[in-house]
Short mmCIF file of C-alpha atoms in Angstrom, two decimals:
data_model
loop_
_atom_site.label_atom_id
_atom_site.label_comp_id
_atom_site.label_asym_id
_atom_site.label_seq_id
_atom_site.Cartn_x
_atom_site.Cartn_y
_atom_site.Cartn_z
CA MET A 150 0.00 0.00 0.00
CA LEU A 151 1.28 3.46 -0.88
CA GLU A 152 1.73 5.92 1.93
CA LEU A 153 0.82 9.57 1.44
CA ALA A 154 4.39 10.68 1.97
CA ASP A 155 5.57 8.25 -0.69
CA PHE A 156 3.11 9.58 -3.21
CA ASP A 157 5.00 12.82 -3.81
CA GLU A 158 8.02 10.74 -4.66
CA VAL A 159 5.93 8.58 -6.97
CA VAL A 160 4.74 11.68 -8.80
CA ARG A 161 8.25 13.03 -9.08
CA LEU A 162 9.61 9.77 -10.45
CA TYR A 163 6.86 8.66 -12.78
CA ARG A 164 5.26 11.88 -14.01
CA PRO A 165 7.69 12.39 -16.94
CA ARG A 166 7.21 8.81 -18.07
CA ILE A 167 3.39 8.89 -17.88
CA PHE A 168 3.30 12.28 -19.59
CA ARG A 169 5.58 10.99 -22.35
CA PHE A 170 3.38 7.98 -22.99
CA LEU A 171 0.20 10.08 -23.00
CA MET A 172 1.70 12.73 -25.25
CA ALA A 173 2.95 10.14 -27.71
CA SER A 174 -0.41 8.36 -27.64
CA LEU A 175 -2.58 11.44 -28.11
CA GLY A 176 -0.29 13.96 -29.78
CA ASP A 177 -1.46 16.83 -27.62
CA ARG A 178 0.49 18.37 -24.75
CA ASP A 179 -2.51 19.91 -22.98
CA VAL A 180 -4.55 16.73 -23.06
CA ALA A 181 -1.50 14.75 -22.00
CA GLU A 182 -0.98 17.07 -19.01
CA SER A 183 -4.65 16.82 -17.99
CA LEU A 184 -4.65 13.05 -18.29
CA THR A 185 -1.37 12.84 -16.35
CA GLN A 186 -3.07 14.68 -13.50
CA ASP A 187 -6.11 12.40 -13.80
CA CYS A 188 -3.82 9.37 -13.78
CA PHE A 189 -2.11 10.35 -10.52
CA LEU A 190 -5.39 11.38 -8.93
CA LYS A 191 -6.87 7.98 -9.75
CA ALA A 192 -3.75 6.30 -8.46
CA TYR A 193 -3.94 8.34 -5.26
CA ASN A 194 -7.63 7.54 -4.74
CA ALA A 195 -7.00 3.84 -5.41
CA ARG A 196 -3.71 3.62 -3.55
CA ASN A 197 -5.25 1.20 -1.05
CA GLN A 198 -5.93 -1.22 -3.88
CA PHE A 199 -2.28 -1.38 -4.95
CA ARG A 200 -1.02 -4.67 -3.57
CA GLY A 201 2.34 -4.67 -5.25
CA ASP A 202 1.48 -7.65 -7.46
CA SER A 203 2.80 -5.71 -10.44
CA SER A 204 5.35 -2.94 -10.50
CA LEU A 205 4.25 0.62 -9.77
CA SER A 206 5.19 1.59 -13.30
CA THR A 207 2.96 -1.12 -14.77
CA TRP A 208 0.10 -0.11 -12.51
CA LEU A 209 0.36 3.58 -13.44
CA THR A 210 0.70 2.78 -17.14
CA ARG A 211 -2.41 0.63 -16.94
CA ILE A 212 -4.33 3.57 -15.46
CA ALA A 213 -2.95 5.81 -18.21
CA LEU A 214 -4.03 3.31 -20.87
CA ASN A 215 -7.56 3.28 -19.48
CA LEU A 216 -7.61 7.06 -19.51
CA VAL A 217 -6.48 7.13 -23.14
CA ARG A 218 -9.20 4.65 -24.06
CA ASP A 219 -11.87 6.66 -22.21
CA HIS A 220 -10.61 9.87 -23.73
CA LEU A 221 -10.74 8.47 -27.25
CA ARG A 222 -14.27 7.25 -26.63
CA SER A 223 -15.56 10.44 -25.11
CA ARG A 224 -17.17 13.25 -26.99
CA ARG A 225 -14.26 15.48 -26.16
CA MET A 226 -12.26 13.37 -28.55
CA ARG A 227 -14.27 14.68 -31.49
CA PHE A 228 -13.42 18.19 -30.44
CA TRP A 229 -9.78 17.19 -30.12
CA GLN A 230 -9.83 15.65 -33.58
CA LYS A 231 -11.07 18.92 -35.02
CA THR A 232 -8.46 20.98 -33.26
CA ARG A 233 -5.53 18.58 -33.42
CA ASP A 234 -3.99 20.63 -36.20
CA SER A 235 -3.48 23.39 -33.71
CA ALA A 236 -1.97 20.98 -31.20
CA LEU A 237 1.48 19.49 -31.19
CA ASP A 238 2.23 19.14 -34.87
CA LEU A 239 4.72 16.99 -36.68
CA VAL A 240 7.16 19.78 -37.46
CA ASP A 241 7.36 20.75 -33.79
CA ILE A 242 8.33 17.31 -32.59
CA SER A 243 10.82 16.78 -35.36
CA ASP A 244 12.41 20.10 -34.40
CA TRP A 245 12.89 18.85 -30.85
CA VAL A 246 15.38 16.18 -31.64
CA PRO A 247 18.08 16.63 -29.01
CA ASP A 248 21.18 18.31 -30.27
CA THR A 249 24.14 16.06 -30.40
CA ALA A 250 27.55 16.37 -31.86
CA VAL A 251 26.46 15.67 -35.39
CA SER A 252 26.76 17.55 -38.60
CA ALA A 253 23.97 19.79 -39.84
CA GLU A 254 23.24 17.32 -42.60
CA THR A 255 22.84 14.44 -40.13
CA ALA A 256 20.63 16.57 -37.90
CA VAL A 257 18.32 17.34 -40.82
CA LEU A 258 18.23 13.66 -41.68
CA GLN A 259 17.34 12.81 -38.08
CA ARG A 260 14.50 15.32 -38.08
CA GLU A 261 13.15 13.88 -41.30
CA ARG A 262 13.26 10.37 -39.87
CA VAL A 263 11.50 11.41 -36.68
CA LYS A 264 8.90 13.25 -38.68
CA ASP A 265 8.22 10.18 -40.83
CA VAL A 266 8.03 7.79 -37.87
CA TRP A 267 5.73 10.15 -35.95
CA LYS A 268 3.45 10.41 -38.97
CA ALA A 269 3.43 6.63 -39.43
CA VAL A 270 2.74 5.98 -35.72
CA ASP A 271 -0.13 8.44 -35.84
CA GLN A 272 -1.76 6.35 -38.57
CA LEU A 273 -1.61 3.08 -36.60
CA SER A 274 -4.69 1.60 -35.01
CA ARG A 275 -5.18 2.21 -31.29
CA HIS A 276 -3.88 -1.20 -30.23
CA GLN A 277 -0.95 -1.13 -32.64
CA ARG A 278 0.07 2.35 -31.52
CA MET A 279 -0.25 1.39 -27.87
CA VAL A 280 1.92 -1.70 -28.24
CA PHE A 281 4.45 0.11 -30.44
CA LEU A 282 4.86 2.98 -27.96
CA LEU A 283 5.11 0.68 -24.95
CA ARG A 284 7.77 -1.37 -26.70
CA PHE A 285 9.90 1.29 -28.39
CA VAL A 286 9.29 4.44 -26.34
CA GLU A 287 8.71 2.98 -22.89
CA GLU A 288 11.07 0.09 -23.69
CA MET A 289 8.90 -2.51 -22.01
CA GLU A 290 9.41 -6.23 -22.50
CA LEU A 291 6.67 -8.14 -24.31
CA SER A 292 5.58 -9.84 -21.09
CA GLU A 293 5.30 -6.44 -19.37
CA ILE A 294 3.22 -5.10 -22.25
CA ALA A 295 0.97 -8.14 -22.00
CA GLU A 296 0.55 -7.60 -18.28
CA THR A 297 -0.11 -3.88 -18.66
CA THR A 298 -2.57 -4.13 -21.51
CA GLY A 299 -4.28 -7.32 -20.38
CA MET A 300 -3.57 -8.98 -23.74
CA ASN A 301 -1.81 -12.29 -24.07
CA THR A 302 1.74 -12.31 -25.39
CA SER A 303 0.75 -13.70 -28.80
CA THR A 304 -1.67 -10.83 -29.35
CA VAL A 305 0.99 -8.34 -28.32
CA LYS A 306 3.43 -9.90 -30.80
CA SER A 307 0.81 -9.80 -33.51
CA HIS A 308 0.04 -6.11 -32.96
CA LEU A 309 3.73 -5.28 -32.73
CA TYR A 310 4.55 -7.16 -35.91
CA ARG A 311 1.84 -5.34 -37.86
CA ALA A 312 2.76 -1.98 -36.34
CA LEU A 313 6.41 -2.45 -37.28
CA ARG A 314 5.54 -3.46 -40.82
CA ILE A 315 3.31 -0.40 -41.27
CA VAL A 316 5.83 2.01 -39.76
CA ARG A 317 8.63 0.49 -41.83
CA GLU A 318 6.60 0.87 -45.01
CA ARG A 319 5.41 4.38 -44.33
CA ALA A 320 8.49 5.79 -42.66
CA GLY A 321 10.67 4.48 -45.46
CA GLY A 322 13.10 2.65 -43.19
CA GLY A 323 13.21 -0.43 -45.35
CA LYS A 324 16.92 -0.38 -45.82
CA GLU A 325 18.32 -2.51 -42.99
CA MET B 1375 15.16 -21.15 -34.83
CA LYS B 1376 11.58 -20.01 -34.90
CA SER B 1377 12.06 -17.76 -31.88
CA ASP B 1378 15.12 -16.20 -33.54
CA MET B 1379 13.06 -15.41 -36.61
CA GLU B 1380 10.29 -13.97 -34.42
CA TYR B 1381 12.83 -11.84 -32.57
CA GLU B 1382 14.22 -10.52 -35.84
CA ALA B 1383 10.70 -9.72 -37.06
CA LEU B 1384 9.88 -7.82 -33.86
CA GLU B 1385 13.24 -6.09 -33.40
CA PRO B 1386 14.08 -3.47 -36.00
CA SER B 1387 17.65 -3.19 -37.14
CA GLY B 1388 19.79 -0.93 -39.28
CA GLU B 1389 18.46 2.40 -40.45
CA PHE B 1390 14.95 1.60 -39.29
CA ALA B 1391 16.20 0.98 -35.75
CA SER B 1392 18.01 4.34 -35.87
CA SER B 1393 14.78 6.05 -36.95
CA ILE B 1394 12.88 4.53 -34.05
CA GLY B 1395 15.68 5.46 -31.68
CA ASP B 1396 15.57 9.06 -32.88
CA PHE B 1397 11.81 9.06 -32.47
CA ARG B 1398 12.15 7.89 -28.87
CA SER B 1399 14.78 10.54 -28.19
CA ALA B 1400 12.54 13.27 -29.59
CA VAL B 1401 9.50 12.21 -27.58
CA THR B 1402 11.55 11.82 -24.41
CA HIS B 1403 13.15 15.21 -24.96
CA VAL B 1404 9.77 16.93 -25.37
CA ALA B 1405 8.26 15.14 -22.39
CA GLY B 1406 11.29 15.95 -20.24
CA ARG B 1407 11.11 19.60 -21.14
CA GLU B 1408 7.38 19.78 -20.41
CA THR B 1409 7.73 18.09 -17.03
CA ALA B 1410 10.95 19.77 -15.99
CA GLN B 1411 9.20 22.08 -13.55
CA PRO B 1412 8.40 20.41 -10.21
CA VAL B 1413 4.71 20.11 -9.53
CA SER B 1414 3.09 22.54 -7.15
CA VAL B 1415 1.02 21.55 -4.15
CA ASP B 1416 -2.26 22.21 -5.97
CA TRP B 1417 -1.16 20.31 -9.07
CA LEU B 1418 -3.99 17.79 -8.71
CA VAL B 1419 -6.67 20.42 -7.97
CA PRO B 1420 -7.82 20.72 -11.63
CA ALA B 1421 -8.04 16.93 -11.83
CA ARG B 1422 -10.15 16.90 -8.65
CA HIS B 1423 -12.48 19.51 -10.16
CA ARG B 1424 -12.79 17.49 -13.35
CA HIS B 1425 -13.45 14.37 -11.30
CA ARG B 1426 -16.21 16.12 -9.31
CA ARG B 1427 -17.74 17.57 -12.47
CA ALA B 1428 -17.70 14.11 -14.05
CA GLN B 1429 -19.35 12.62 -10.97
CA LEU B 1430 -21.94 15.40 -11.03
CA ARG B 1431 -22.61 14.76 -14.70
CA VAL B 1432 -23.04 11.06 -14.06
CA GLY B 1433 -25.38 11.72 -11.14
CA LEU B 1434 -27.31 14.27 -13.14
CA GLY B 1435 -27.51 11.87 -16.06
CA ILE B 1436 -28.88 9.12 -13.84
CA ALA B 1437 -31.42 11.52 -12.30
CA VAL B 1438 -32.52 12.78 -15.72
CA GLY B 1439 -32.72 9.20 -16.94
CA TRP B 1440 -34.97 8.18 -14.07
CA ALA B 1441 -37.10 11.30 -14.53
CA CYS B 1442 -37.49 10.56 -18.24
CA ALA B 1443 -38.37 6.95 -17.50
CA ALA B 1444 -40.97 8.03 -14.94
CA LEU B 1445 -42.45 10.57 -17.37
CA LEU B 1446 -42.54 7.95 -20.08
CA CYS B 1447 -44.36 5.54 -17.78
CA VAL B 1448 -46.90 8.19 -16.80
CA ALA B 1449 -47.36 9.26 -20.40
CA THR B 1450 -47.83 5.75 -21.71
CA LEU B 1451 -50.10 4.58 -18.85
CA PRO B 1452 -53.30 5.60 -20.70
CA LEU B 1453 -52.11 3.69 -23.74
CA PHE B 1454 -51.85 0.55 -21.64
CA THR B 1455 -55.21 1.03 -19.93
CA HIS B 1456 -57.21 2.36 -22.91
CA PRO B 1457 -56.85 -0.68 -25.17
CA HIS B 1458 -58.19 -2.87 -22.37
CA HIS B 1459 -61.36 -0.83 -22.16
CA ALA B 1460 -61.57 -0.63 -25.89
CA ALA B 1461 -61.21 -4.38 -26.13
CA VAL B 1462 -63.96 -4.93 -23.58
CA ALA B 1463 -66.18 -2.44 -25.37
CA HIS B 1464 -65.34 -4.14 -28.60
CA VAL B 1465 -66.33 -7.52 -27.20
CA VAL B 1466 -69.55 -6.07 -25.87
CA THR B 1467 -70.47 -4.25 -29.06
CA VAL B 1468 -69.48 -6.96 -31.47
CA SER B 1469 -72.30 -9.32 -30.52
CA PRO B 1470 -75.23 -6.90 -31.11
CA ALA B 1471 -73.66 -5.80 -34.34
CA ALA B 1472 -73.42 -9.39 -35.50
CA ALA B 1473 -77.00 -10.03 -34.45
CA VAL B 1474 -78.20 -6.98 -36.33
CA THR B 1475 -76.29 -8.13 -39.41
CA VAL B 1476 -77.82 -11.61 -39.23
CA GLU B 1477 -81.25 -10.10 -38.77
CA SER B 1478 -80.82 -7.73 -41.66
CA ASP B 1479 -79.55 -10.58 -43.84
CA SER B 1480 -82.53 -12.77 -43.11
CA ALA B 1481 -84.87 -9.84 -43.70
CA LEU B 1482 -83.22 -9.16 -47.02
CA LEU B 1483 -83.54 -12.80 -48.07
CA GLU B 1484 -87.20 -12.81 -47.11
CA GLN B 1485 -87.73 -9.66 -49.13
CA VAL B 1486 -86.01 -11.24 -52.13
CA ASP B 1487 -88.17 -14.35 -51.82
CA THR B 1488 -91.27 -12.21 -51.65
CA ASN B 1489 -90.30 -10.21 -54.70
CA ILE B 1490 -89.52 -13.33 -56.71
CA SER B 1491 -92.78 -14.97 -55.81
CA GLU B 1492 -94.81 -11.89 -56.82
CA SER B 1493 -97.12 -12.18 -59.81
CA VAL B 1494 -95.58 -11.69 -63.22
CA PRO B 1495 -95.90 -8.12 -64.60
CA THR B 1496 -98.37 -7.46 -67.34
CA PRO B 1497 -96.04 -7.18 -70.37
CA LEU B 1498 -94.83 -10.70 -69.71
CA GLU B 1499 -98.27 -12.17 -69.33
CA PRO B 1500 -98.15 -14.45 -72.47
CA LEU B 1501 -94.98 -16.01 -71.15
CA ALA B 1502 -96.76 -16.79 -67.94
CA GLU B 1503 -99.47 -18.52 -69.86
CA LEU B 1504 -96.87 -20.48 -71.74
CA GLU B 1505 -95.28 -21.53 -68.46
CA SER B 1506 -98.59 -22.70 -67.15
CA TRP B 1507 -99.22 -24.57 -70.36
CA ASN B 1508 -95.85 -26.24 -70.16
CA SER B 1509 -96.50 -27.37 -66.65
CA THR B 1510 -99.83 -28.96 -67.69
CA SER B 1511 -98.26 -30.78 -70.63
CA THR B 1512 -95.48 -32.08 -68.39
CA ASN B 1513 -97.97 -33.52 -66.08
CA THR B 1514 -99.74 -35.32 -68.93
CA SER B 1515 -97.08 -36.48 -71.40
CA GLY B 1516 -93.64 -36.68 -69.61
CA ASP B 1517 -90.23 -35.15 -70.23
CA SER B 1518 -89.69 -36.09 -73.87
CA VAL B 1519 -93.05 -34.69 -74.87
CA ASN B 1520 -92.35 -31.56 -72.87
CA GLY B 1521 -89.04 -31.07 -74.73
CA THR B 1522 -90.74 -31.43 -78.11
CA SER B 1523 -93.54 -29.06 -77.30
CA LEU B 1524 -91.09 -26.47 -76.06
CA ASN B 1525 -89.20 -26.71 -79.32
CA GLN B 1526 -92.38 -26.28 -81.26
CA THR B 1527 -93.34 -23.25 -79.28
CA GLU B 1528 -89.96 -21.70 -79.82
CA LYS B 1529 -90.20 -22.34 -83.57
CA THR B 1530 -93.61 -20.73 -83.61
CA ASN B 1531 -92.31 -17.73 -81.76
CA VAL B 1532 -89.40 -17.40 -84.18
CA ALA B 1533 -91.76 -17.68 -87.18
CA HIS B 1534 -93.90 -14.90 -85.78
#
């Protein structure tokens, strides 16, 4: 069971990760921030139910997944769909590739790649996108993804395989 | 062997792996920048407000739902009671109507019988005589004779 004093630490540790997953899932910073707050509020209200059977990260991610699902189902989603052009757009995220000691040409190439992958991920189905992000952004193992999403491992593999194929085709990363 | 192939299918490599790595770096960078500021004490207050509003909406929705259901019941109550009365009335009124119909039918049949059995009108009087004559000849000479005499009468009528 989580103690109240521990909860501040939980927020400090896991907020960036939950926000990252929500932002990558929904493509909107404001919605991601609101849902991050909702996620920690739900976790706080249900802290007595946390038995430690799964890791805290898995538990929080599961709450975040449910929030994404509810958000996509709600009527607010239609409003978000209409205004998503004014939200975090593709150019913005491709501009935020961290600067490293690379040449200008390589940096441009990186931005282009990120832009293409972001666009391809955005076109995935909900399950495919969820599994893809959990695997390659949150770097979860397949068994962790299965536990978090409630799917069996074969289904996770199936979604991941299809997601990878689609992203590879659309992002033009076929040359391996 | 199969698991190796599966692993290769699910693990990108080469340029594609670099693209996905860059994507992760970009998303992590943005998320890190957005959450760099430590949260304030009232960070969860907006979420609490949203939660209360959502609860209020759900409660209001349930109340409105029950109110609508109650109104619907009250509004449709006459529809459920009215057909019963109508059915009873129908049962009650059907029998006299049927009796009246039967009576009127029998009266009509009687009237038809009466009209048929009335005396033949004047312009057809010769025909009536002929009919009476035919009936007498049938009585005396049988069917074959009756057929012959009828033919003769017809021939006579045609000749005239």
